[in-house]
Each structure stands twice: as C-alpha cells, then as structure tokens.
Amino acid sequence: MDLEHVIASVLDMFEVRASEKHLTLVGSIVDGLPTHRIGDPLRLRQILVNLVGNAIKFTERGGVTVTVQGEPESEDLLKFSITDTGIGISSDKIETMFSSFTQADSSTARLYGGSGLGLAIVARLVTLMGGRIWVESQPGVGSTFQFTARLEVRAAPAVEQPAARPLASLVPQALIGTAAADDRARALSILIVDDSIDNRLLLNAFFKSLPCSLDEADNGRQAVDMTAERRYDLVLMDIRMPVMDGYAATRQIREREQLTGVPPVPIIALTASGLQEEVTECPAAGCNLHVSKPISKAALLEAVRRATQAPPASFGQVTVAENS
Ligand code: ADP
C-alpha cells in the first residue's frame, strides 16, 4: 500500500462533511517516512474512516488532523494520530470505549458518521495489525485517538503502476473540449457499470470529447467478469443494481486483486442522492471515491482526475509535515 494514497482517500471522503461543518481537515505524514508498505490498505482505511468519522461527528468548531509518524522501536511500526477539537470524552467512558459494542447511540452514530464498525472492531483490526490503540481526551477541549500498526517497509515501485499513472492533462482538455489527437494514444479505458440505460447514456455523453474508450456493464456480476478479462484504468460503479449490487461487485474485484496481486483498479461509486449510508459504505467495500447522483460533469471529471492521478501529494489536503 501507499500510505499517502490511503490517507488522501480518507480525507477526500470526509472533505464535504468537514466543510459543511466549517471544520479544517488536514493530514500530514512526517517528512522522510517511507510510505510504501506491506499491509492491507482496506483494513487501514476502515480504521481511519471510523476514527475520522467520529472526530468530525463530535466536533463543532476547529477541526481534525490526521498524522502519521514512525516509532523509534522499529522502522515497520507506525503511529497514527487523529486529533479533534470536539466535545471530548469523559474519563469513565474512556475505559470501556474499545471493549463494548453496545453504545446507547450506536444506531444514531451509524446513520450519521463513521464506517459503522464501532471502536471495538477498530481495536480488533489494530491488534491484527500488530498494534495497539488508545485515546487521550479532555471534555470540552477535544480528543486524540492514537494507534500503532506494523506495516513493513517496501521499496517504492520502480515503475508507476498503470492504475495510478498521471493524467493531469485530461481534465483541462475536457473542460475546454480540445482533446488532442495524440492523446488518444493514452486513452483511458473506463468501464461504466449501471443498470439504467439513461445513466449510461449520460456518462457516455460526459466523456464524449475525451480520450477515452468506454465499455458498459448493466450489473455487478458482469462488471466482475469484465474486469477479470481486461484491465481497465477506471470503473464507474453504480451501487443499486439487480443481480449483483455495486458493493458486492467491488468487494469481489478487490478480493480477486488481492489474491492475484494485480494493482487495484480505481473504482468510483455512483451513489444515490441523499443516501448517506451509501456514501459511508463505499470505502468499506473498496471504492476509492464516490460521486452523488444527479451526477454533474464537473464533479465526475474531478473525481476521475483524482482517482487516476498518480502523485498523492497533489490530492490537495495531504500536506507533509516539516519535521517532527
Ligand atoms: P458508534 O459510532 O458506532 O456508536 P464507536 O465505537 O465508533 O461507535 O463510538 C462509540 C462512542 O464513543 C460514540 O458514540 C461517542 O459517544 C464516543 N466517541 C467516539 N469518538 C469520539 C470523539 N472523537 N469525540 C467524542 N466522542 C467520541
């Protein structure tokens, strides 16, 4: 995994919610920390989604920061900190936080934020990653959740993975509608997965002036089969579909990628308008980003740019700390 990608995708997911609440949301990775690691990016993302989701949910002023740093004990051991300036947690509650599933407000929490996993499951995932989790908090001031995880350092890939190659030129050309002929040589191959023919037509229209080759599937089962036969640069995945829905299809694609060691194809979920549960569930299923319906061309192209662009540093919100 690339830590920067994981952090960027989590921040990206909460960007809108944070800005709606006028909160800052910043991530930083300590300068010089090796970011290519061996580990399960989906599990790490689930942990972060839960902690960042809670932090935003329980904060009304100020903001949330996510930092990653090394631990002196071993190069493989990382420490993640999620700090908020929210309501804080009373000391009696802190003691049972990681051991109980039965919070009084768990159903409310599930509706409004986090991945729905709960801290007890987060703690189990952290343990499985060879780490531990703890929290320091002051009611009325804020909380800092910290966890460690053992993620072995891996040399950065010599060749940029195809799924993550830079396509910075794509969007500007799209917006001015002047895709040059020589760009067709590096056309993006996109699989559109949607049971509605109207939506497929709309998406086709959005990509019309771009250097893209488009394929279509009308349910998740077909998408799983088509992505096995051919490597796509991007999949646009509707969530609600007959035969197999977008979550199940994404999970199957991710499982296969893990088993076969194929680099993950970026998947953008197309979520129903106003359905926060869908938005929350998407990263847990393995989608990189989501775009809510009704889909605007600008939002879609921005998501495409993000999902297919290589340098995670350009994901806006990930800043690299000067030095710890
Ligand atoms: P859920 O969100 O599913 O209820 P969690 O285990 O994620 O379960 O969180 C349990 C409870 O801990 C929350 O309902 C909330 O009361 C408290 N909590 C978690 N994170 C924070 C935070 N950052 N600030 C304040 N309270 C928190």
Short mmCIF file of C-alpha atoms in Angstrom, two decimals, residues 107-318:
data_model
loop_
_atom_site.label_atom_id
_atom_site.label_comp_id
_atom_site.label_asym_id
_atom_site.label_seq_id
_atom_site.Cartn_x
_atom_site.Cartn_y
_atom_site.Cartn_z
CA SER A 107 -27.76 3.34 15.72
CA THR A 108 -27.65 7.13 15.57
CA ALA A 109 -23.91 7.00 15.06
CA ARG A 110 -24.33 4.53 12.27
CA LEU A 111 -26.70 6.89 10.49
CA TYR A 112 -24.57 9.97 10.87
CA GLY A 113 -20.97 9.00 10.62
CA GLY A 114 -18.08 6.62 10.77
CA SER A 115 -17.93 3.35 8.91
CA GLY A 116 -20.41 1.73 11.28
CA LEU A 117 -17.72 -0.59 12.53
CA GLY A 118 -17.52 0.76 16.03
CA LEU A 119 -14.42 1.20 18.11
CA ALA A 120 -14.45 -2.39 19.36
CA ILE A 121 -13.92 -3.66 15.84
CA VAL A 122 -11.39 -0.90 15.14
CA ALA A 123 -9.44 -2.11 18.18
CA ARG A 124 -9.52 -5.68 16.89
CA LEU A 125 -8.27 -4.61 13.48
CA VAL A 126 -5.46 -2.65 15.12
CA THR A 127 -4.47 -5.72 17.14
CA LEU A 128 -4.46 -7.80 13.96
CA MET A 129 -2.04 -5.27 12.51
CA GLY A 130 0.30 -5.81 15.43
CA GLY A 131 -0.52 -2.52 17.08
CA ARG A 132 -2.50 -1.03 19.96
CA ILE A 133 -4.99 1.81 20.27
CA TRP A 134 -5.56 4.36 23.00
CA VAL A 135 -7.24 7.72 23.48
CA GLU A 136 -6.49 10.85 25.41
CA SER A 137 -9.30 13.29 25.87
CA GLN A 138 -10.42 16.31 27.77
CA PRO A 139 -14.14 17.06 27.85
CA GLY A 140 -14.85 20.34 26.09
CA VAL A 141 -11.35 20.53 24.61
CA GLY A 142 -11.04 17.53 22.32
CA SER A 143 -9.74 14.04 21.84
CA THR A 144 -6.72 12.35 20.33
CA PHE A 145 -7.08 8.75 19.24
CA GLN A 146 -3.77 7.07 18.55
CA PHE A 147 -2.94 3.66 17.23
CA THR A 148 0.13 1.84 16.09
CA ALA A 149 0.34 -0.67 13.27
CA ARG A 150 3.14 -2.84 11.99
CA LEU A 151 3.44 -2.26 8.27
CA GLU A 152 6.64 -3.48 6.76
CA VAL A 153 8.57 -1.01 4.61
CA ARG A 154 8.63 -1.84 0.95
CA ALA A 155 10.84 -0.24 -1.69
CA ALA A 156 8.83 2.17 -3.86
CA PRO A 157 7.77 0.52 -7.10
CA ALA A 158 10.32 1.30 -9.82
CA VAL A 159 7.61 1.66 -12.43
CA GLU A 160 4.47 3.62 -11.74
CA GLN A 161 1.54 1.24 -11.54
CA PRO A 162 -0.73 1.59 -14.56
CA ALA A 163 -3.78 2.23 -12.37
CA ALA A 164 -2.09 5.27 -10.92
CA ARG A 165 -0.47 6.91 -13.89
CA PRO A 166 -0.75 10.68 -14.16
CA LEU A 167 -3.46 12.03 -16.36
CA ALA A 168 -3.32 15.61 -15.30
CA SER A 169 -3.90 16.77 -18.84
CA LEU A 170 -7.23 15.02 -19.08
CA VAL A 171 -9.49 17.41 -17.24
CA PRO A 172 -8.28 20.73 -18.59
CA GLN A 173 -8.67 19.39 -22.10
CA ALA A 174 -12.07 18.08 -21.26
CA LEU A 175 -13.20 21.38 -19.92
CA ILE A 176 -12.13 23.31 -22.98
CA GLY A 177 -13.11 20.45 -25.28
CA THR A 178 -9.86 20.26 -27.22
CA ALA A 179 -8.56 16.75 -26.64
CA ALA A 180 -5.58 16.49 -28.97
CA ALA A 181 -5.38 13.56 -31.33
CA ASP A 182 -2.10 12.30 -29.91
CA ASP A 183 -3.76 11.90 -26.51
CA ARG A 184 -5.78 9.07 -27.96
CA ALA A 185 -2.59 7.03 -27.74
CA ARG A 186 -3.05 7.05 -23.97
CA ALA A 187 -6.82 6.90 -23.88
CA LEU A 188 -8.34 5.96 -20.56
CA SER A 189 -10.19 2.68 -20.61
CA ILE A 190 -13.31 3.06 -18.50
CA LEU A 191 -15.95 0.53 -17.53
CA ILE A 192 -19.35 2.07 -16.83
CA VAL A 193 -21.47 -0.16 -14.60
CA ASP A 194 -25.07 0.94 -14.29
CA ASP A 195 -28.39 -0.82 -14.81
CA SER A 196 -30.04 2.36 -16.09
CA ILE A 197 -29.55 2.92 -19.77
CA ASP A 198 -30.28 6.61 -19.27
CA ASN A 199 -27.39 6.91 -16.82
CA ARG A 200 -25.07 5.05 -19.14
CA LEU A 201 -26.02 7.39 -21.98
CA LEU A 202 -25.41 10.41 -19.77
CA LEU A 203 -21.99 9.14 -18.69
CA ASN A 204 -21.11 8.40 -22.31
CA ALA A 205 -22.04 11.98 -23.18
CA PHE A 206 -19.82 13.37 -20.40
CA PHE A 207 -16.80 11.52 -21.76
CA LYS A 208 -17.54 12.19 -25.41
CA SER A 209 -14.86 14.80 -26.07
CA LEU A 210 -12.22 12.98 -24.03
CA PRO A 211 -9.56 10.49 -24.97
CA CYS A 212 -11.44 7.53 -23.52
CA SER A 213 -12.55 4.09 -24.53
CA LEU A 214 -15.79 3.12 -22.83
CA ASP A 215 -17.28 -0.27 -22.08
CA GLU A 216 -20.57 -0.90 -20.36
CA ALA A 217 -21.98 -3.44 -17.93
CA ASP A 218 -25.51 -3.39 -16.59
CA ASN A 219 -24.97 -5.17 -13.30
CA GLY A 220 -22.23 -6.00 -10.82
CA ARG A 221 -21.84 -9.63 -11.93
CA GLN A 222 -20.98 -8.50 -15.45
CA ALA A 223 -18.55 -5.94 -14.07
CA VAL A 224 -16.73 -8.62 -12.06
CA ASP A 225 -16.43 -10.77 -15.20
CA MET A 226 -15.37 -7.92 -17.47
CA THR A 227 -12.69 -6.64 -15.09
CA ALA A 228 -11.30 -10.20 -14.92
CA GLU A 229 -10.96 -10.31 -18.68
CA ARG A 230 -9.45 -6.91 -19.20
CA ARG A 231 -7.51 -4.35 -17.18
CA TYR A 232 -9.41 -1.07 -17.01
CA ASP A 233 -7.95 2.26 -15.93
CA LEU A 234 -11.16 3.12 -14.11
CA VAL A 235 -14.54 1.66 -13.13
CA LEU A 236 -17.63 3.80 -12.53
CA MET A 237 -19.81 1.67 -10.28
CA ASP A 238 -23.49 2.28 -9.64
CA ILE A 239 -24.48 0.99 -6.19
CA ARG A 240 -28.04 -0.24 -6.55
CA MET A 241 -28.30 -2.76 -9.33
CA PRO A 242 -30.15 -6.03 -9.91
CA VAL A 243 -28.29 -9.40 -9.94
CA MET A 244 -25.30 -8.03 -8.01
CA ASP A 245 -25.05 -4.60 -6.43
CA GLY A 246 -22.07 -2.26 -6.54
CA TYR A 247 -20.77 -3.11 -3.07
CA ALA A 248 -20.67 -6.85 -3.73
CA ALA A 249 -19.08 -6.34 -7.14
CA THR A 250 -16.42 -4.00 -5.70
CA ARG A 251 -15.66 -6.45 -2.89
CA GLN A 252 -15.25 -9.30 -5.36
CA ILE A 253 -12.99 -7.23 -7.59
CA ARG A 254 -10.84 -6.23 -4.59
CA GLU A 255 -10.65 -9.82 -3.33
CA ARG A 256 -9.52 -11.05 -6.71
CA GLU A 257 -6.93 -8.29 -6.98
CA GLN A 258 -5.52 -9.26 -3.61
CA LEU A 259 -5.39 -12.92 -4.49
CA THR A 260 -3.76 -12.36 -7.85
CA GLY A 261 -1.54 -9.44 -6.81
CA VAL A 262 -2.91 -7.24 -9.60
CA PRO A 263 -2.78 -3.49 -8.83
CA PRO A 264 -6.20 -2.23 -7.76
CA VAL A 265 -8.30 -0.53 -10.43
CA PRO A 266 -9.67 2.82 -9.23
CA ILE A 267 -13.41 2.48 -8.60
CA ILE A 268 -15.68 5.50 -8.33
CA ALA A 269 -19.04 4.71 -6.76
CA LEU A 270 -22.12 6.44 -8.11
CA THR A 271 -24.29 6.92 -5.05
CA ALA A 272 -27.97 7.77 -4.81
CA SER A 273 -28.67 11.34 -3.81
CA GLY A 274 -29.09 11.98 -0.12
CA LEU A 275 -28.26 8.42 0.93
CA GLN A 276 -25.51 8.93 3.48
CA GLU A 277 -25.41 5.18 4.23
CA GLU A 278 -24.28 4.53 0.68
CA VAL A 279 -21.54 7.14 0.92
CA THR A 280 -20.35 5.67 4.21
CA GLU A 281 -20.40 2.09 2.97
CA CYS A 282 -18.45 2.79 -0.24
CA PRO A 283 -14.90 2.93 1.14
CA ALA A 284 -15.57 -0.12 3.31
CA ALA A 285 -16.49 -2.03 0.15
CA GLY A 286 -13.30 -0.84 -1.51
CA CYS A 287 -14.41 2.10 -3.65
CA ASN A 288 -11.82 4.88 -3.90
CA LEU A 289 -14.21 7.80 -4.28
CA HIS A 290 -17.87 8.47 -4.76
CA VAL A 291 -19.92 10.87 -6.83
CA SER A 292 -23.52 11.54 -5.81
CA LYS A 293 -26.38 11.50 -8.25
CA PRO A 294 -27.57 13.53 -10.04
CA ILE A 295 -24.07 13.48 -11.47
CA SER A 296 -22.63 16.73 -12.75
CA LYS A 297 -19.99 16.64 -15.44
CA ALA A 298 -17.61 18.79 -13.37
CA ALA A 299 -17.91 16.59 -10.27
CA LEU A 300 -17.44 13.45 -12.30
CA LEU A 301 -14.35 14.70 -14.16
CA GLU A 302 -12.84 15.95 -10.92
CA ALA A 303 -13.35 12.51 -9.38
CA VAL A 304 -11.86 10.87 -12.47
CA ARG A 305 -8.85 13.14 -12.23
CA ARG A 306 -8.37 12.29 -8.58
CA ALA A 307 -8.92 8.61 -8.96
CA THR A 308 -6.48 8.21 -11.81
CA GLN A 309 -3.84 10.75 -10.91
CA ALA A 310 -0.54 9.47 -9.61
CA PRO A 311 1.09 11.84 -7.15
CA PRO A 312 -0.94 11.68 -3.96
CA ALA A 313 0.74 14.84 -2.78
CA SER A 314 -1.42 16.67 -5.29
CA PHE A 315 -4.56 15.41 -3.54
CA GLY A 316 -4.87 18.87 -2.04
CA GLN A 317 -5.29 18.14 1.60
CA VAL A 318 -2.37 15.87 2.26
#
